PDB file of C-alpha atoms in Angstrom:
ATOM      1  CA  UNK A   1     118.161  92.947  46.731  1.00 63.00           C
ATOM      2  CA  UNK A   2     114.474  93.042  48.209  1.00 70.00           C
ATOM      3  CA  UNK A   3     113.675  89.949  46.112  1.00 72.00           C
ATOM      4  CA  UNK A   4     116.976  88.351  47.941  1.00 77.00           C
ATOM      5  CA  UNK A   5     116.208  89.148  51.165  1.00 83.00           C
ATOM      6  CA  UNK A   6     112.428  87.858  51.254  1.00 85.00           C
ATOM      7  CA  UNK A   7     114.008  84.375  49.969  1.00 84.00           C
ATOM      8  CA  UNK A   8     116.381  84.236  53.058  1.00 85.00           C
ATOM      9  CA  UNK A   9     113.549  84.853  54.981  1.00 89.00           C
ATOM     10  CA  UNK A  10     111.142  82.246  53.800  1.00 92.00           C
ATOM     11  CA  UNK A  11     114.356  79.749  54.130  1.00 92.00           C
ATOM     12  CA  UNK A  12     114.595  80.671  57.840  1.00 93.00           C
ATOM     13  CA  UNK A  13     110.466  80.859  58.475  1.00 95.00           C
ATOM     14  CA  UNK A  14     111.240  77.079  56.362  1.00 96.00           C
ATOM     15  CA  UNK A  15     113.985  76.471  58.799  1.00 96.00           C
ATOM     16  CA  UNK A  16     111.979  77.553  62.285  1.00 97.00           C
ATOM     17  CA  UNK A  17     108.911  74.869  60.876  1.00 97.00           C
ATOM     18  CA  UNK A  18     110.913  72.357  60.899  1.00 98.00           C
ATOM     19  CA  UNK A  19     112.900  73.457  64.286  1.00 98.00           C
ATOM     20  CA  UNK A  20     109.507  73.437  66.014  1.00 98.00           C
ATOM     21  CA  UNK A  21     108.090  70.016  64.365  1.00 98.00           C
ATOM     22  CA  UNK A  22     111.731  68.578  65.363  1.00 98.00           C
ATOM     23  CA  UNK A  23     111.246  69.745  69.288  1.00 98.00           C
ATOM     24  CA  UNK A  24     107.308  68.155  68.857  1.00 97.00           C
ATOM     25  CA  UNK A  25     108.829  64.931  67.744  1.00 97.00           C
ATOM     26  CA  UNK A  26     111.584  64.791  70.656  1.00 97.00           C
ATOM     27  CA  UNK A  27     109.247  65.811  72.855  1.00 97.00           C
ATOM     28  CA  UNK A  28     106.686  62.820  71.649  1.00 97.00           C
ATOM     29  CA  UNK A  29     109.662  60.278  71.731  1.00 95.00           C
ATOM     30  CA  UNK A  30     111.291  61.468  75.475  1.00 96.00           C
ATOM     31  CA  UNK A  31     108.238  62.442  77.479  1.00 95.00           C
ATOM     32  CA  UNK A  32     105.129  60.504  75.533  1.00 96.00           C
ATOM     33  CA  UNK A  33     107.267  57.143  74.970  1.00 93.00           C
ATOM     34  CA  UNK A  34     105.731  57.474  71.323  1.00 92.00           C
ATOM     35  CA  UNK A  35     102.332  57.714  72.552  1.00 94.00           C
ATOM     36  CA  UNK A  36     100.445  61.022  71.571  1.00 93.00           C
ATOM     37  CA  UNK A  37     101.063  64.113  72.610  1.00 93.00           C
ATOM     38  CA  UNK A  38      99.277  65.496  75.541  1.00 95.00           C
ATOM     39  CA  UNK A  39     100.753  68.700  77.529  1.00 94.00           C
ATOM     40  CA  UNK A  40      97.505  68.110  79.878  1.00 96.00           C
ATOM     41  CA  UNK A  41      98.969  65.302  81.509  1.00 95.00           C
ATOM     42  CA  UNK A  42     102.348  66.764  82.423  1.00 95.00           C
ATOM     43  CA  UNK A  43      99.902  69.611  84.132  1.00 96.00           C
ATOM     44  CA  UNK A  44      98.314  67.276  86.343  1.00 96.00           C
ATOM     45  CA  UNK A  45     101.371  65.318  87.147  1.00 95.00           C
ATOM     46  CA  UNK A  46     102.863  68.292  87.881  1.00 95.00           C
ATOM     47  CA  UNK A  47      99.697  69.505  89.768  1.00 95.00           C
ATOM     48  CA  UNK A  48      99.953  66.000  91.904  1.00 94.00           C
ATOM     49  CA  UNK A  49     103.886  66.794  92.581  1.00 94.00           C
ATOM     50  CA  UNK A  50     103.063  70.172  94.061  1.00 94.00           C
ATOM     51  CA  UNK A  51     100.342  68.805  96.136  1.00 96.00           C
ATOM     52  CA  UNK A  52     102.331  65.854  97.457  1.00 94.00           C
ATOM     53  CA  UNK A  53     106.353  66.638  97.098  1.00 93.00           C
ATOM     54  CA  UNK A  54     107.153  63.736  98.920  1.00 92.00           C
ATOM     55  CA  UNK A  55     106.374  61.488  96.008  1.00 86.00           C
ATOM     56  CA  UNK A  56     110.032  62.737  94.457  1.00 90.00           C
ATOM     57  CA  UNK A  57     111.009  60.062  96.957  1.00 90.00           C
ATOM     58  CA  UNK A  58     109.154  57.669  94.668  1.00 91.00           C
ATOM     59  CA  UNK A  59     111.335  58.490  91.162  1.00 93.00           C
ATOM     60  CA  UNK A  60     113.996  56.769  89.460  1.00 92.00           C
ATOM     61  CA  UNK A  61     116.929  58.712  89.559  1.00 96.00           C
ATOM     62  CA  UNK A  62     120.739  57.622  87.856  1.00 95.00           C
ATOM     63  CA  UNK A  63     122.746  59.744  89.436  1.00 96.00           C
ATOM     64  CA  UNK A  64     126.056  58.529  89.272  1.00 96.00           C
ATOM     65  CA  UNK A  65     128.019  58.895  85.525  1.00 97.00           C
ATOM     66  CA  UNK A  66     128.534  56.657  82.875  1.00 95.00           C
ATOM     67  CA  UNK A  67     126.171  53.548  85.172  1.00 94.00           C
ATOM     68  CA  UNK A  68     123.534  53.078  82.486  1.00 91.00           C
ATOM     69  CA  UNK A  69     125.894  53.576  79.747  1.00 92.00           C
ATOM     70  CA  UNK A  70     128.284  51.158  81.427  1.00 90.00           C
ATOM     71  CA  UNK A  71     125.069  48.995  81.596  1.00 87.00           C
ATOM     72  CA  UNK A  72     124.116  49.175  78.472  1.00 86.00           C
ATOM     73  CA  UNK A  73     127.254  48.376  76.492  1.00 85.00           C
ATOM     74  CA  UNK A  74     127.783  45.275  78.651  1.00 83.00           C
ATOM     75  CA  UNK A  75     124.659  44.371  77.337  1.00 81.00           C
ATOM     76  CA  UNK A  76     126.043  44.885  73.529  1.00 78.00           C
ATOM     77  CA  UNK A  77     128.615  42.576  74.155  1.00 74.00           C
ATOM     78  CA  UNK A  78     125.617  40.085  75.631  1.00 77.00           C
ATOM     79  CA  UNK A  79     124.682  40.176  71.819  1.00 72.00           C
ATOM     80  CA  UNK A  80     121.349  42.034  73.324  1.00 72.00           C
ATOM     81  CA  UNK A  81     120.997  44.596  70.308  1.00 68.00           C
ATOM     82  CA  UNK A  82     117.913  46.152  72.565  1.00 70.00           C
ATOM     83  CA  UNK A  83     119.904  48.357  74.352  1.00 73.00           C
ATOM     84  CA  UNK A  84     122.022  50.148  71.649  1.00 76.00           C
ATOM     85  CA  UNK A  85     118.471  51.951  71.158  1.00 83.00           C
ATOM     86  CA  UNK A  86     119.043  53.712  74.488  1.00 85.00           C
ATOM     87  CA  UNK A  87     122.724  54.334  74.037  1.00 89.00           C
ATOM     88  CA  UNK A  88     122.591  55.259  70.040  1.00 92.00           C
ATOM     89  CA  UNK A  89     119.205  56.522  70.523  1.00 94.00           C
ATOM     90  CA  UNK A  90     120.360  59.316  72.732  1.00 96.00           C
ATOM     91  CA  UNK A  91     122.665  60.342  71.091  1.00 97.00           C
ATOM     92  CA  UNK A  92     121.106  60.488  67.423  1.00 97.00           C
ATOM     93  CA  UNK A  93     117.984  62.194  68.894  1.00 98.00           C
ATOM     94  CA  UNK A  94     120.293  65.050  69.230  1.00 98.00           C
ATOM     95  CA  UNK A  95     122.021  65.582  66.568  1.00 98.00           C
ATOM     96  CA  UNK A  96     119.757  67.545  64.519  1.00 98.00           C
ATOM     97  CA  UNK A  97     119.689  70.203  67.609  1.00 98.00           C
ATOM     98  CA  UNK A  98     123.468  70.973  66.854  1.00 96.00           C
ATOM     99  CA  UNK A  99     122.836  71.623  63.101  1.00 95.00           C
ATOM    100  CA  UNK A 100     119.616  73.931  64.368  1.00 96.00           C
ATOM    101  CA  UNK A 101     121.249  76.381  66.554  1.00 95.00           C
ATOM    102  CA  UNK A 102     124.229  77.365  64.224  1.00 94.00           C
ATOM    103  CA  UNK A 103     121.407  77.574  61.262  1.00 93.00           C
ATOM    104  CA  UNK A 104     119.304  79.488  63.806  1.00 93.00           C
ATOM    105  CA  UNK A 105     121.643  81.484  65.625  1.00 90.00           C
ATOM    106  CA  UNK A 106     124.332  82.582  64.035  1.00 81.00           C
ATOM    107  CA  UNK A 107     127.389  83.566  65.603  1.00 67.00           C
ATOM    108  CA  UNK A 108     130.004  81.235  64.148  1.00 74.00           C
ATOM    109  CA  UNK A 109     132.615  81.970  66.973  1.00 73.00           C
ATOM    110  CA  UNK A 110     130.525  80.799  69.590  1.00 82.00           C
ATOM    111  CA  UNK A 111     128.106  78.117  67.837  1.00 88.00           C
ATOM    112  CA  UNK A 112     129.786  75.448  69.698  1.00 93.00           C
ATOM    113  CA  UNK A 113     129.742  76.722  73.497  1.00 94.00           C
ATOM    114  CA  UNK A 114     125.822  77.216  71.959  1.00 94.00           C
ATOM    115  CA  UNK A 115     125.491  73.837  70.878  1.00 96.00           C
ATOM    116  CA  UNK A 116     127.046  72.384  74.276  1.00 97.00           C
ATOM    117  CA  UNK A 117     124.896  74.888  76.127  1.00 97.00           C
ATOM    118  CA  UNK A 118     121.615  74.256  74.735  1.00 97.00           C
ATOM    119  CA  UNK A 119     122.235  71.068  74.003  1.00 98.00           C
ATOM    120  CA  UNK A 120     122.520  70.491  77.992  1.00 98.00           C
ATOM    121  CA  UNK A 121     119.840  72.517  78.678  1.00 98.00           C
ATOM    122  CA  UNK A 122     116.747  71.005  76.370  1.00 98.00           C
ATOM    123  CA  UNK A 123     118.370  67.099  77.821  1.00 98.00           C
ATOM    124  CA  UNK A 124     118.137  68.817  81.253  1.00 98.00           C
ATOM    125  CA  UNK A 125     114.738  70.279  80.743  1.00 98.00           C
ATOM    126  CA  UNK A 126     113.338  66.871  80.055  1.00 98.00           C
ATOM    127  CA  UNK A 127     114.908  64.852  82.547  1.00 98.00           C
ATOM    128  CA  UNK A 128     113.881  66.809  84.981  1.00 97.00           C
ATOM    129  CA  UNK A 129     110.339  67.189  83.506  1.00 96.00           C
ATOM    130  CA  UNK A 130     110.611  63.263  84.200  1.00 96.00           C
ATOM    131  CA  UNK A 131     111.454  63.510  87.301  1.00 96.00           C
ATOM    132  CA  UNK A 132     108.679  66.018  88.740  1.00 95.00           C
ATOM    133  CA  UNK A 133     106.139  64.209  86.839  1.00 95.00           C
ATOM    134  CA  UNK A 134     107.416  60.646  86.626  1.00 94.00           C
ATOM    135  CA  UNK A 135     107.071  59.754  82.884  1.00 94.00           C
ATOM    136  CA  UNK A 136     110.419  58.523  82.803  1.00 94.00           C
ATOM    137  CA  UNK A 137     113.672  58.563  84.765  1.00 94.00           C
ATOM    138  CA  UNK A 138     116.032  61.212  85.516  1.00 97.00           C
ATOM    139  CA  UNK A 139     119.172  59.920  84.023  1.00 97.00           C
ATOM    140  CA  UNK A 140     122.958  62.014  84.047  1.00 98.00           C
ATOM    141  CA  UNK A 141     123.388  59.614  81.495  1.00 97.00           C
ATOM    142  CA  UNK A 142     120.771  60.586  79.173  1.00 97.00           C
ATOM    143  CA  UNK A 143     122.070  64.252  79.591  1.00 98.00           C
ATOM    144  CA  UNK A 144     125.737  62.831  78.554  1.00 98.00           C
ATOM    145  CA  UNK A 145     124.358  61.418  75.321  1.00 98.00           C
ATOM    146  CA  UNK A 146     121.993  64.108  74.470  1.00 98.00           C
ATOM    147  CA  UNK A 147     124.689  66.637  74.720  1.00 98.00           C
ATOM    148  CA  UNK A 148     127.294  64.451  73.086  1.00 98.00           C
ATOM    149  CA  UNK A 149     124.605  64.094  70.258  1.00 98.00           C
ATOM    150  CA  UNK A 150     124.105  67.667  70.055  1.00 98.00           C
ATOM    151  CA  UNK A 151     127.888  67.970  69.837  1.00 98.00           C
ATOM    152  CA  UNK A 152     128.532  65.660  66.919  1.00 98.00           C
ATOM    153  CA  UNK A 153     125.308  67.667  65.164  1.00 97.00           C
ATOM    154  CA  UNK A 154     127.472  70.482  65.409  1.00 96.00           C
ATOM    155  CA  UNK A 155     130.413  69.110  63.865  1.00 95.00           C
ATOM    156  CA  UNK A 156     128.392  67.552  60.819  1.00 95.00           C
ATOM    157  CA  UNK A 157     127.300  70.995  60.182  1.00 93.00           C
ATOM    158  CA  UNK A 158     130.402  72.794  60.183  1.00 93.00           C
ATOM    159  CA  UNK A 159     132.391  70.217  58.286  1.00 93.00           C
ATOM    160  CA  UNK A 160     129.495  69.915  55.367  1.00 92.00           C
ATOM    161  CA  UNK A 161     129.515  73.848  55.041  1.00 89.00           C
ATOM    162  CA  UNK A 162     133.625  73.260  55.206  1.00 90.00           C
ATOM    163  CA  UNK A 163     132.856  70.840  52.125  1.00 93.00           C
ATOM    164  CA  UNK A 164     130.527  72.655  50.932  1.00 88.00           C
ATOM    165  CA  UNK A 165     132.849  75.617  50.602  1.00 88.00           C
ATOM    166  CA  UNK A 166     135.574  73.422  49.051  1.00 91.00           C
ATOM    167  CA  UNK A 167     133.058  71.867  46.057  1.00 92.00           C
ATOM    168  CA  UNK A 168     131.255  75.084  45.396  1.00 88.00           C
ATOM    169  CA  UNK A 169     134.361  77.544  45.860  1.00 78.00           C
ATOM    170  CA  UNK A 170     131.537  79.821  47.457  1.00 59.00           C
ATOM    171  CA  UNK A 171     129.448  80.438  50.427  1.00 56.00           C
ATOM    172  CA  UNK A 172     125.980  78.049  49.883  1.00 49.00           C
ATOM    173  CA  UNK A 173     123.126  79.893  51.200  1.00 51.00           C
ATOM    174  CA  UNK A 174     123.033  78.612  54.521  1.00 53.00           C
ATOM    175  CA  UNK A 175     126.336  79.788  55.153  1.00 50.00           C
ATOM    176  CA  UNK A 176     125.836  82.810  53.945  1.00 56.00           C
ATOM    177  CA  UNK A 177     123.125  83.439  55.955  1.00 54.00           C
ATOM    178  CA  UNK A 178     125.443  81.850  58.934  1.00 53.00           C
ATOM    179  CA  UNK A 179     127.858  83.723  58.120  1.00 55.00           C
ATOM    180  CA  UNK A 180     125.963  86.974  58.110  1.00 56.00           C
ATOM    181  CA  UNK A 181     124.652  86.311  61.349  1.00 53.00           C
ATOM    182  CA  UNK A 182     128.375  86.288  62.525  1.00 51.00           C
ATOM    183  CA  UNK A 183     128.574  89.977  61.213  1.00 51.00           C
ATOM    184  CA  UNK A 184     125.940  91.372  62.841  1.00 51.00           C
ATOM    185  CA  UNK A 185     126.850  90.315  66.438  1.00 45.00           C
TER     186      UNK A 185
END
């Protein structure tokens, strides 16, 4: 039993890594454009937005729903395949969040209110990161996608451990470890 329960915890150390170099990654692609990683600069833009708060008057900011998305999928039909990366892109760069949390968390009778929670949350802390420091633009949009990306993570997970389930006629060892989770709460 000891032997057991020292594998399910190198699977969820195994699990956290790769959680953490996920969130580096998203951070690197939302915040950095792709360009390296450097938290120093998001200190002194934030420094520089303290100092001067007027300059939120100098941000992008897509307030109003579905405008960008609108935007962009008139562009798809424009046969300009350039701005499916911001509507696909959104949403895929989520979707490994809403496999994370139920693997992380637990608590199968509440993974999706998680999922749509955090989800929300990590797309909100970003935008709004971009917004204070201006890296980007603060986009409801973006926070639509994300979530929805999140979202369909979730579902991926919970039908593969459905299938999973069905093949095996068992519990793998993710869900058993999900499932466990579930007990304890």
């Amino acid at each position: 039993m000891k032997h057991n329960n020292q594998k399910k915890n190198k699977h969820y150390i195994l699990w956290i890594a790769v959680f953490i170099i996920y969130v580096y990654l998203l951070t690197k692609l939302i915040l950095f454009k792709g360009s390296p990683v450097d938290f120093g600069i998001v200190k002194v833009r934030l420094m520089a937005f303290l100092q001067q708060p007027d300059l939120i008057h100098t941000r992008t900011v897509n307030l109003t729903p579905f405008q960008e998305i609108s935007r962009d999928w008139n562009s798809l039909s424009l046969h300009r395949p350039g701005t499916a990366i911001h509507l696909v892109g959104n949403i895929l760069a989520f979707i490994p969040l809403g496999i994370f949390i139920p693997v992380l968390t637990g608590n199968k009778l509440f993974s999706g209110v998680k999922v749509f929670l955090l989800s929300l949350l990590l797309s909100l802390g970003y935008e709004v990161t971009q917004l204070l420091t201006g890296m980007g633009i603060f986009d409801v949009d973006d926070l639509m996608l994300n979530t929805l990306g999140g979202l369909i993570g979730y579902i991926v997970f919970t039908m593969a451990m459905g299938l999973k389930r069905v093949l095996v006629g068992g519990e793998s060892h993710a869900t058993k470890k999900y499932n466990s989770k579930e007990s304890h709460v």
